[in-house]
Tab-separated table of C-alpha atoms and ligand atoms in Angstrom:
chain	number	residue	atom	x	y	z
A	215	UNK	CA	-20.707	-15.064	16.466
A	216	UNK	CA	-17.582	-16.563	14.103
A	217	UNK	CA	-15.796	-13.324	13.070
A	218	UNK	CA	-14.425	-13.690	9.927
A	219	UNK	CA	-11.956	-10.731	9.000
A	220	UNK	CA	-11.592	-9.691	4.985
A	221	UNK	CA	-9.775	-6.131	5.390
A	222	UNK	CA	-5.938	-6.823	5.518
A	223	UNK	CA	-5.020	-4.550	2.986
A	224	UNK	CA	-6.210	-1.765	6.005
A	225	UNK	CA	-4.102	-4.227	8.009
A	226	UNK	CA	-3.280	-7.749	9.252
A	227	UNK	CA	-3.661	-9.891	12.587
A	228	UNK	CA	-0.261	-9.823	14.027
A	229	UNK	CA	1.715	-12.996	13.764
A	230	UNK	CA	1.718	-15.456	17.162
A	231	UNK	CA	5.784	-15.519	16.205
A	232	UNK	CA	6.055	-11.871	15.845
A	233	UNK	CA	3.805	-11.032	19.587
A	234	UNK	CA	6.591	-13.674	21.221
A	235	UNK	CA	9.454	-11.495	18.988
A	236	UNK	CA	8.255	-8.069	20.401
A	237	UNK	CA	7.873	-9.701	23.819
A	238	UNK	CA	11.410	-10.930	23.998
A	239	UNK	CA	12.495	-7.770	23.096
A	240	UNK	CA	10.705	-5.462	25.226
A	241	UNK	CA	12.411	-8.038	28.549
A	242	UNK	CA	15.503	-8.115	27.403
A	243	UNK	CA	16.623	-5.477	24.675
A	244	UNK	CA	15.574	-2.622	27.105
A	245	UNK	CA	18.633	-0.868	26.431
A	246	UNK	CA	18.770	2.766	24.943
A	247	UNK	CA	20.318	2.120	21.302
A	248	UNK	CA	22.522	5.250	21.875
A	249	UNK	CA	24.189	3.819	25.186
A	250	UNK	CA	27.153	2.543	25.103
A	251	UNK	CA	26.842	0.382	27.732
A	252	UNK	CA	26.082	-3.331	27.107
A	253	UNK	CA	22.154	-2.880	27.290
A	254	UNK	CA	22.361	-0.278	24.774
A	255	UNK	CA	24.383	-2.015	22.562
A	256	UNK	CA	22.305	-5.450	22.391
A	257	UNK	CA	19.460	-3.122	21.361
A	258	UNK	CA	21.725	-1.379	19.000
A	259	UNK	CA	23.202	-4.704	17.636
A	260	UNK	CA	19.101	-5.950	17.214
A	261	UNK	CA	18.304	-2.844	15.092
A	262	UNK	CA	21.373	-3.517	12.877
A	263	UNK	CA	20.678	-7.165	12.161
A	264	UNK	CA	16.681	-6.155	10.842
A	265	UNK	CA	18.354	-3.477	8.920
A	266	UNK	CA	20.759	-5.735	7.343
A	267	UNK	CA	17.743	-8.293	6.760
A	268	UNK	CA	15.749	-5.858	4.887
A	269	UNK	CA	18.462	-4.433	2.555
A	270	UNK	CA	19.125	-8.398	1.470
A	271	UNK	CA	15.762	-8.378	0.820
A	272	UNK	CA	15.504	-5.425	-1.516
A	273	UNK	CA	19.405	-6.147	-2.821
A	274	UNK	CA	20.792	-2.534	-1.273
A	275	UNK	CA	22.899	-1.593	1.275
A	276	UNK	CA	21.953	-1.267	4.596
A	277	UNK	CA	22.665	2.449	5.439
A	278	UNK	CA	19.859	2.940	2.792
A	279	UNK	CA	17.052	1.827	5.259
A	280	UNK	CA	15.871	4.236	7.830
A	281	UNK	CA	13.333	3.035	10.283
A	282	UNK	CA	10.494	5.295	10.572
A	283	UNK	CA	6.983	5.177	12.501
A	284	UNK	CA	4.674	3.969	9.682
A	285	UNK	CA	4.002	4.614	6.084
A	286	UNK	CA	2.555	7.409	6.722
A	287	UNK	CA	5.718	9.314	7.739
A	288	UNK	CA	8.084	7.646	4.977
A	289	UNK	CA	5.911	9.127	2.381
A	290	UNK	CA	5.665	12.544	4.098
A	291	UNK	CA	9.305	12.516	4.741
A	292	UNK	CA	10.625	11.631	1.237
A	293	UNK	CA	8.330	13.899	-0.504
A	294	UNK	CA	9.177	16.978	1.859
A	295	UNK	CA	12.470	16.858	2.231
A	296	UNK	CA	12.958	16.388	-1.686
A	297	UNK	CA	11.195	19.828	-1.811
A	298	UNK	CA	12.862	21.360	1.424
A	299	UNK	CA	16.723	19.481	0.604
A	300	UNK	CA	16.798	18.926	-2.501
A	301	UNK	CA	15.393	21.501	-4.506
A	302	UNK	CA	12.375	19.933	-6.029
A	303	UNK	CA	10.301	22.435	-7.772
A	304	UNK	CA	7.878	19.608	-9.683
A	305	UNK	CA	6.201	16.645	-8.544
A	306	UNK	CA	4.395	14.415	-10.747
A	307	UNK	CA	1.883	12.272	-9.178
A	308	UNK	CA	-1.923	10.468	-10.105
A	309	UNK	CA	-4.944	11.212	-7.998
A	310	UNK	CA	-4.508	7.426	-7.309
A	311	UNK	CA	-2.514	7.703	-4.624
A	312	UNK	CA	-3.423	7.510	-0.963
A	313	UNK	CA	-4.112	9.834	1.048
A	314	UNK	CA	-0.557	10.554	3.083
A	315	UNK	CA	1.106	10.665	-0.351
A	316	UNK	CA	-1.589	12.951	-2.337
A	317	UNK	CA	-1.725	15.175	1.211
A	318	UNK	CA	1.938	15.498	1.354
A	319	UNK	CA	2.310	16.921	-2.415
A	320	UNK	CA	-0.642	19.138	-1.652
A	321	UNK	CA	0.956	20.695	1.432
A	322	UNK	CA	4.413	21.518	-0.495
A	323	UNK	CA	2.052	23.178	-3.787
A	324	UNK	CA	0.408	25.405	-0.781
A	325	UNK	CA	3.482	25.936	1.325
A	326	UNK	CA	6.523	26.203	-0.978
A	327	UNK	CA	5.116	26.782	-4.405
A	328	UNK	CA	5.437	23.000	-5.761
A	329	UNK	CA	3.989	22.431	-9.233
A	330	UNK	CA	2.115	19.471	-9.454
A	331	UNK	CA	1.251	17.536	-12.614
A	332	UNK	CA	-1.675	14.661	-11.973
A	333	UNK	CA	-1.490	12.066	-14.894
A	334	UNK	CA	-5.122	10.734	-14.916
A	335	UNK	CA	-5.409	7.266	-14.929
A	336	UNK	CA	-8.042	5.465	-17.210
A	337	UNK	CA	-11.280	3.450	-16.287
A	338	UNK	CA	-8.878	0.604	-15.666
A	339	UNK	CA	-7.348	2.537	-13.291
A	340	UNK	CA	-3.664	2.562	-15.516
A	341	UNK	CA	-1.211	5.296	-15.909
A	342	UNK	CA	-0.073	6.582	-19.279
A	343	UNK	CA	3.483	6.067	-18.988
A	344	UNK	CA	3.758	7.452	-22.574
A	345	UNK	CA	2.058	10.922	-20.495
A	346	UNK	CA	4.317	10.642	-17.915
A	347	UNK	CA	7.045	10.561	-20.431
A	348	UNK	CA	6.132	13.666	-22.421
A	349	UNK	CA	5.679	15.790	-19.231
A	350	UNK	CA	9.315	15.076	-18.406
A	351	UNK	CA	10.008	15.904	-21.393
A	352	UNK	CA	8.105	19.334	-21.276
A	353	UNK	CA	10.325	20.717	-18.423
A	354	UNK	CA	13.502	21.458	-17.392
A	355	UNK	CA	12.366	21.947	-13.620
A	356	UNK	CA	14.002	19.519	-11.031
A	357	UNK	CA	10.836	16.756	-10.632
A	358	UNK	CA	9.819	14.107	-8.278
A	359	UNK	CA	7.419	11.282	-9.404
A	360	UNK	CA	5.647	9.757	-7.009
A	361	UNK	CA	3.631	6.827	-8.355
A	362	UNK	CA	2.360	3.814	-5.726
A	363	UNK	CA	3.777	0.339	-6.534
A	364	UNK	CA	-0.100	-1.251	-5.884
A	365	UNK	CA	-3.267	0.687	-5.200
A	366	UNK	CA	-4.404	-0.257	-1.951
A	367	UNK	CA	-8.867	0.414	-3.010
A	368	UNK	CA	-8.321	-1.859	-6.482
A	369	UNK	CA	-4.913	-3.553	-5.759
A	370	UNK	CA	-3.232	-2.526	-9.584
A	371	UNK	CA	0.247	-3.044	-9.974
A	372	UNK	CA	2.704	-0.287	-12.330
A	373	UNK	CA	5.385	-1.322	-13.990
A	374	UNK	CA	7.985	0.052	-11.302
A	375	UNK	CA	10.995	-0.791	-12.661
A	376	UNK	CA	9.608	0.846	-16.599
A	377	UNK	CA	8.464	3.824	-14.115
A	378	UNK	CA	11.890	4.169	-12.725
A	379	UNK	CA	13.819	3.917	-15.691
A	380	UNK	CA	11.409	6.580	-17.775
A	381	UNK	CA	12.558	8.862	-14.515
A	382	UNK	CA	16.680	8.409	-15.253
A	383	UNK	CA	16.129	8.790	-18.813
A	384	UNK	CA	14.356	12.084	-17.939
A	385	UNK	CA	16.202	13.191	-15.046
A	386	UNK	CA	13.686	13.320	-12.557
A	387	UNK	CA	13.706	11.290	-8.989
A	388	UNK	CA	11.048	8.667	-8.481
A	389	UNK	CA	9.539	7.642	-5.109
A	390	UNK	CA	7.195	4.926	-5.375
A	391	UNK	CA	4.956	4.042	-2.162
A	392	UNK	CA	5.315	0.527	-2.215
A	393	UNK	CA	3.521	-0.368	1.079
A	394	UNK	CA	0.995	-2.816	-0.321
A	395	UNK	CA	3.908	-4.469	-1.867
A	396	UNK	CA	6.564	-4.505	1.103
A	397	UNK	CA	7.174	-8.518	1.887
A	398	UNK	CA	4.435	-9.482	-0.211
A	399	UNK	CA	6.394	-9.827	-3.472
A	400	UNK	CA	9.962	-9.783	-4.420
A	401	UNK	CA	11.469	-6.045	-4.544
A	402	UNK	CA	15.411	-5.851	-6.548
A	403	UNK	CA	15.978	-2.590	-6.143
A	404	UNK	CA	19.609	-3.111	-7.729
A	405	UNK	CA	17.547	-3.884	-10.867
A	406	UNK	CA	14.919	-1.095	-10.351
A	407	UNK	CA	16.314	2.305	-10.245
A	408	UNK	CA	13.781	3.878	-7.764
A	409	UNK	CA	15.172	6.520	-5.566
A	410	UNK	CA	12.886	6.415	-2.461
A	411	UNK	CA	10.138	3.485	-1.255
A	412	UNK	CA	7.968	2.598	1.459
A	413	UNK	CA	7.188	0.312	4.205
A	414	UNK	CA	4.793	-0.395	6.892
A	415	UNK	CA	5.023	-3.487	9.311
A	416	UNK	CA	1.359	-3.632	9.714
A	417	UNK	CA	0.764	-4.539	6.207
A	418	UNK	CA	2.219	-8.034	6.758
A	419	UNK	CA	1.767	-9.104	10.622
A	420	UNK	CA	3.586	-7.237	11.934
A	421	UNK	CA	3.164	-4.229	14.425
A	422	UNK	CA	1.699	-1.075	13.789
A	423	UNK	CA	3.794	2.144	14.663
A	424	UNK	CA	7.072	0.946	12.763
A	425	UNK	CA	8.159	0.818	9.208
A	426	UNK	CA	11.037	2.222	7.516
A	427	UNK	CA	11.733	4.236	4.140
A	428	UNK	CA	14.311	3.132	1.573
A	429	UNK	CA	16.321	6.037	0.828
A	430	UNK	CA	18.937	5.802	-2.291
A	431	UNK	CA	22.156	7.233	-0.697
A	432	UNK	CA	23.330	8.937	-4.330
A	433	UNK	CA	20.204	11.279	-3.638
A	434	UNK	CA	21.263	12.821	-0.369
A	435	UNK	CA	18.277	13.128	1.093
A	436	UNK	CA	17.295	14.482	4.501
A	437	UNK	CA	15.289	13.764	7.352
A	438	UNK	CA	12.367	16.302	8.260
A	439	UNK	CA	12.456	15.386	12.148
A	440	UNK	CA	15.325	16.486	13.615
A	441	UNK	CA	17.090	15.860	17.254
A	442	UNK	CA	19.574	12.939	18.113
A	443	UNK	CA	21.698	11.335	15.607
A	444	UNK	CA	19.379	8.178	15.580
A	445	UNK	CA	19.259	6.562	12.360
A	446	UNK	CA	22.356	8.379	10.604
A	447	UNK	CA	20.348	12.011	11.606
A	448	UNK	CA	17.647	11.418	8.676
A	449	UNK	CA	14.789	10.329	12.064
A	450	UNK	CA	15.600	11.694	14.987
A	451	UNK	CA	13.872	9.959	18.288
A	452	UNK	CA	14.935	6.712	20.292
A	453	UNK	CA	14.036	4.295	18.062
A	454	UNK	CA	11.040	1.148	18.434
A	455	UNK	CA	13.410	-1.933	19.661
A	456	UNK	CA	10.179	-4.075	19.634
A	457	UNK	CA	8.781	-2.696	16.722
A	458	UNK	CA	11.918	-3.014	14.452
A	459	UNK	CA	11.846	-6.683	16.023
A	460	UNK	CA	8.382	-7.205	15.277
A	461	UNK	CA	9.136	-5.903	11.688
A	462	UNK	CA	12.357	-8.083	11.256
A	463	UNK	CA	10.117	-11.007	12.629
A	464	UNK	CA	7.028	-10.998	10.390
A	465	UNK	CA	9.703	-9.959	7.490
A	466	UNK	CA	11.639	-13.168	7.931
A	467	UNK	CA	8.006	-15.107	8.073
A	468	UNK	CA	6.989	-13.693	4.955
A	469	UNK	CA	10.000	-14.039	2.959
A	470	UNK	CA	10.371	-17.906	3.976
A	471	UNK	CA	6.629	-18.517	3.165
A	472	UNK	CA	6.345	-16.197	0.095
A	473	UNK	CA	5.522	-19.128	-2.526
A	474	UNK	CA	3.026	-21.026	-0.154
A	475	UNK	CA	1.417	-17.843	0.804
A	476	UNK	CA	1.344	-15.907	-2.705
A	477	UNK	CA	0.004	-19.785	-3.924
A	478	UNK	CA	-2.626	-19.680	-1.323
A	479	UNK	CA	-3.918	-16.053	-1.740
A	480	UNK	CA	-4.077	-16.298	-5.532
A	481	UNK	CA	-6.547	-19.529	-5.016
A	482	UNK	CA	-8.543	-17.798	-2.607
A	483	UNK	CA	-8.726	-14.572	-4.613
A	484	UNK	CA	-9.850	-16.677	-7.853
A	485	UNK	CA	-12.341	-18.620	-5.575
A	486	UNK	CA	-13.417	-15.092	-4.338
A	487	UNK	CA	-14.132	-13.664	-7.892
A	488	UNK	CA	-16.222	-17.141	-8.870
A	489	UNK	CA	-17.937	-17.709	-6.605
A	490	UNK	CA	-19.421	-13.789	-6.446
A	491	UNK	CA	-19.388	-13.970	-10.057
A	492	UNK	CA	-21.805	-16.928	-10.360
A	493	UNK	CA	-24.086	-15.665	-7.081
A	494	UNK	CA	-24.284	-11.681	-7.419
A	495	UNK	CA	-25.689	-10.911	-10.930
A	496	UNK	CA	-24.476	-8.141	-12.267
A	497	UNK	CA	-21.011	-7.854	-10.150
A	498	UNK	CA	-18.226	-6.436	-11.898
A	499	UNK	CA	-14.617	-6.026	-10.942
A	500	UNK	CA	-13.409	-2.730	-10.367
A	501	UNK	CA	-9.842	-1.887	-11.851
A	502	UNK	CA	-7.671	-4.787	-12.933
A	503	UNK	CA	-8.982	-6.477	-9.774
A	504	UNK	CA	-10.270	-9.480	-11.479
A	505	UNK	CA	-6.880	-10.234	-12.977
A	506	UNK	CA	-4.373	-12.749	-12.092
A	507	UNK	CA	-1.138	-10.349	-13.425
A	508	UNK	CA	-0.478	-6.802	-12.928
A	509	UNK	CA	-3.277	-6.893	-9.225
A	510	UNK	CA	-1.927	-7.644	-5.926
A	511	UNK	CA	-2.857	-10.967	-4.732
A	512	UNK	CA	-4.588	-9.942	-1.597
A	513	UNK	CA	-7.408	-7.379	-3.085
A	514	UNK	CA	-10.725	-7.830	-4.750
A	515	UNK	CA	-12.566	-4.814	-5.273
A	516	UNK	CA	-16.387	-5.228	-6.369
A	517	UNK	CA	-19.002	-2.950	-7.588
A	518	UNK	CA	-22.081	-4.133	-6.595
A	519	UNK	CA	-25.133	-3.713	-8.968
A	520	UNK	CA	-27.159	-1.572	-6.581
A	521	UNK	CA	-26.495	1.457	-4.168
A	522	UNK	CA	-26.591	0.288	-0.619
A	523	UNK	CA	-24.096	3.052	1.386
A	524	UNK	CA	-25.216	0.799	4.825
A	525	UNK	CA	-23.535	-2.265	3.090
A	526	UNK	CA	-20.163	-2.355	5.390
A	527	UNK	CA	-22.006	-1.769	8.360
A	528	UNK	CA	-24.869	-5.098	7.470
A	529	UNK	CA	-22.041	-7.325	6.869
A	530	UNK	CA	-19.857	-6.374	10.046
A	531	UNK	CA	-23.380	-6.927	11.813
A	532	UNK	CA	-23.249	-10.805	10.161
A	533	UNK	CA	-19.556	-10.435	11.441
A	534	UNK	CA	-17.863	-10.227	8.478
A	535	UNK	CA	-15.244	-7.346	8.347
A	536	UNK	CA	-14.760	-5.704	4.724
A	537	UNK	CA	-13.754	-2.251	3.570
A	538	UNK	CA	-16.397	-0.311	1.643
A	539	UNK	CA	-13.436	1.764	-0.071
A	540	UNK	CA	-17.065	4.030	-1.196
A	541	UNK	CA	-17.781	5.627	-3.592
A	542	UNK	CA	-20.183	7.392	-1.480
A	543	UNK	CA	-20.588	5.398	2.098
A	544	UNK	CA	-22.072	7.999	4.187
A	545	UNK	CA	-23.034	11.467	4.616
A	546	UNK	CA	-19.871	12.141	6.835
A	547	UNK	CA	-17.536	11.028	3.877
A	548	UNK	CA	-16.526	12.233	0.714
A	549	UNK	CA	-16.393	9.621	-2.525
A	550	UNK	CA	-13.228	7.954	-2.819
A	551	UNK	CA	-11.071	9.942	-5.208
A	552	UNK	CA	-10.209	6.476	-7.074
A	553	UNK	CA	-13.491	5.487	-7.400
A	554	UNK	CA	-13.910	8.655	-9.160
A	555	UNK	CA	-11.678	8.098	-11.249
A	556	UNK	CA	-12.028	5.348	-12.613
A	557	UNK	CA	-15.960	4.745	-12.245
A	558	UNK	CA	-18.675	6.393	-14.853
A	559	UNK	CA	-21.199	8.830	-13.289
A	560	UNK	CA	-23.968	6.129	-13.142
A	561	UNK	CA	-21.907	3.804	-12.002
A	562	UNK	CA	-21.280	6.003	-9.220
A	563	UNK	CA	-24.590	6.912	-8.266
A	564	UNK	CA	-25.980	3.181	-8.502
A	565	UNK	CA	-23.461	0.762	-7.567
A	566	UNK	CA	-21.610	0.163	-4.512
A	567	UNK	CA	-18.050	-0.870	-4.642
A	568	UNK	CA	-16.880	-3.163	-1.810
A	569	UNK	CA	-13.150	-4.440	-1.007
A	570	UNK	CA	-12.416	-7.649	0.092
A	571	UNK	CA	-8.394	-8.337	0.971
A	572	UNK	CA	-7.018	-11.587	1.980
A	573	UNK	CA	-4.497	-13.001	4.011
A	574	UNK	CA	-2.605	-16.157	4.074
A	575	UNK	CA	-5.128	-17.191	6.966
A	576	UNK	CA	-8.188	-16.574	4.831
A	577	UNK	CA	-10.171	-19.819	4.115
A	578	UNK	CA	-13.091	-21.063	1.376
A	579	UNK	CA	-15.107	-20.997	4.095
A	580	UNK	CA	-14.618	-17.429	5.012
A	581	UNK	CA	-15.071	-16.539	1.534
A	582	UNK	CA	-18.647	-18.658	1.410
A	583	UNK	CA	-20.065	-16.917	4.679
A	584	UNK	CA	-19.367	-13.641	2.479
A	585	UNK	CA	-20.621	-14.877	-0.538
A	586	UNK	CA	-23.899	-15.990	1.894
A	587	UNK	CA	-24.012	-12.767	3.364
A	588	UNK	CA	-23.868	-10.904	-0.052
A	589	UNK	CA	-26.760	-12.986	-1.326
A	590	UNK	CA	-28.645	-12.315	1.560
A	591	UNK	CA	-28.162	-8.331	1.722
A	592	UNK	CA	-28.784	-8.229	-2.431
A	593	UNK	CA	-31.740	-9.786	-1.965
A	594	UNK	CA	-33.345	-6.597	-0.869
A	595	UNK	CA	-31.940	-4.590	-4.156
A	596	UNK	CA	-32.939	-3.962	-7.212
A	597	UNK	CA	-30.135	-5.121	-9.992
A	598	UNK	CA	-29.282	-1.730	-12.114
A	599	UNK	CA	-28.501	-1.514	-15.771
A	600	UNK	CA	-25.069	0.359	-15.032
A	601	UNK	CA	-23.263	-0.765	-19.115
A	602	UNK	CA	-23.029	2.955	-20.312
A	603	UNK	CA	-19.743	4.601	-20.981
A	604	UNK	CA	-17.503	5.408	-18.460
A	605	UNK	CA	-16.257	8.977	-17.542
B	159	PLP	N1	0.283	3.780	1.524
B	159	PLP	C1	-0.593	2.814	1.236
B	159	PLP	C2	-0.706	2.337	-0.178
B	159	PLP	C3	-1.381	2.242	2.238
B	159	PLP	O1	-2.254	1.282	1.933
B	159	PLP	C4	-1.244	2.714	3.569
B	159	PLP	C5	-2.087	2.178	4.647
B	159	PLP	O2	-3.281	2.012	4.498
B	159	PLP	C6	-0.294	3.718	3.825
B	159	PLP	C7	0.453	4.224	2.779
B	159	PLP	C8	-0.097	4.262	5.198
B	159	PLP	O3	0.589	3.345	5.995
B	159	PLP	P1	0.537	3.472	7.600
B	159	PLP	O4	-0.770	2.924	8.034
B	159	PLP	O5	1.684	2.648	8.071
B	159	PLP	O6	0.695	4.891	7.934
């Protein structure tokens, strides 16, 4: 069976140029990083050159980039330590964000006492920023916001840089998760005042198990994992040589391709939307999905006009690989929190919602053996009348 693989925003096939990067690496750059012997220092030098790479990229300076294991950890590290180093007693956040971000701010409320604020976002899935605004304004209590740059379920895009300057006006430090964004799009952060940001390598074809957290020097954070004196003491732990390669590698790959590929994804995303538009009756576009500005490039997310929870598991049977991001896909799991909030109540007990993320590698013809598929599966379903208010 032709696989044909539509999840990237979960992650992406790992460039052929990045596998012969990591490769290299792992023969020759064997060294310890903390030698300081010759073998350690090649590794060392390697490190240095990605970490200069990335802070041309996002227009800082290098000592502002600390390599980390995955998104995952940057966005536990930057919200903890802002609680355990630097006195935050507030954190504003949406119930948008995922799940390492929203689990992180939950553990410091139970643990240490954090208020938390949640700015609910509309049935478009956008953030007041008027709200987020007036809460600033409503307290004199040392406050993080942490609002994503992109959702990964319905791929909206904030306003970063209007986010970030809201949070100087007011005071407050901002740390935006900007994983779905990383490489994808051009990031100034001399422009955009965020404090703190996010990266993972898998997100762009590059390797799981490295990414790295942007971490404005003026705020002083500090790291949570302590040891060595690996990356200037904020991440303790010998650090990924192949990894940070790998990252570096599918970095430089996506910054030299960035108009092709963005050009290519926003064709195939528009193809994606017509042609399920015209075949599925009764499809809508969750979010601002269906839009050409302010959605990332790579997402679709669809709510299909009938409740089918097996839906993921019939198409990755026809060998097409999608991510239900469910409303309700099984018994096991709970409803996704953003489909909740942004879906009405019938909506969410008669529709299915359905993701479909692209790559620069996605084809027409990938998206026509899911458009097949789809037909095929809705055949089976009964189209409901789902146009009542939302929530
Ligand atoms: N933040 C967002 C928006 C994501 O989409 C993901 C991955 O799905 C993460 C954070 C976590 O990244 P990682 O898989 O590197 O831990």
């Amino acid at each position: 069976m032709n696989k044909i693989y539509l999840d990237n925003a979960a992650t992406t096939p790992l460039s052929e140029e990045v596998i012969d990067a990591m490769v290299e690496t792992m023969k020759v750059n064997f060294g310890n990083p903390s030698s300081t012997h010759s073998f350690g220092q090649e590794a060392k030098i390697l490190i240095e050159n990605v970490r200069r790479q990335i802070a041309d990229y996002l227009h800082v300076t290098p000592a502002e980039i600390i390599f980390t294991s995955c998104g995952t950890e940057s966005n536990n590290m930057i919200i903890k330590s802002c609680v355990e180093h630097l006195g935050v007693e507030r954190i504003i956040s949406s119930p948008m964000e995922h799940k390492c971000v929203s689990e992180s701010i939950l553990d410091m409320k139970n643990r240490k006492g954090v208020e938390v604020n949640y700015i609910r976002p509309n049935e478009k899935g956008d953030i007041d920023l008027a709200k987020l605004d007036e809460l600033l304004k409503n307290s004199d209590k040392k406050t993080l916001v942490s609002l994503m740059h992109a959702n990964n379920e319905i791929g909206n895009i904030v306003d970063i840089k209007k986010i970030a300057q809201i949070c100087k006006e007011n005071n407050a430090l901002f740390h935006s998760d900007t994983v779905q964004t990383m490489a994808h799009m051009d990031l100034d952060f001399s422009d955009i005042p965020v404090d703190f940001a996010s990266c993972s390598a898998h997100k762009f074809h590059g390797p799981k198990g490295i990414g790295f957290a942007f971490i404005r020097k003026a705020t002083g954070l500090k790291g949570i994992i302590t040891g060595g004196p690996q990356e200037r003491s904020l991440r303790a732990g010998t650090e990924n040589v192949a990894g940070i390669s790998g990252l570096g590698k599918a970095l430089e790959l996506s910054l030299n391709n960035m108009e092709a590929y963005t050009q290519h994804m926003q064709n195939i995303k528009q193809y994606t939307i017509n042609r399920i538009a015209e075949e599925i009756p009764g499809v809508k576009f969750n979010g601002r999905s269906s839009e050409a500005d302010n959605s990332l490039y790579t997402v679709v997310s669809l709510l299909l006009p009938y409740k089918n929870p097996l839906i993921g598991l019939q198409l990755d049977m026809k060998g097409i690989a999608v991510s239900q991001g469910s409303a309700c896909s099984s018994g096991a799991s709970k409803p996704s929190m953003v489909m909740m909030m942004i879906l009405s109540e019938v909506e969410m007990d008669h529709c299915t919602p359905l993701r479909v993320s692209f790559s620069h590698m996605t084809t027409e013809k990938d998206i026509d053996a899911l458009v097949d598929a789809l037909k095929e599966i809705s055949k089976d379903f009964v189209i409901e009348n789902t146009n009542v208010e939302h929530r």
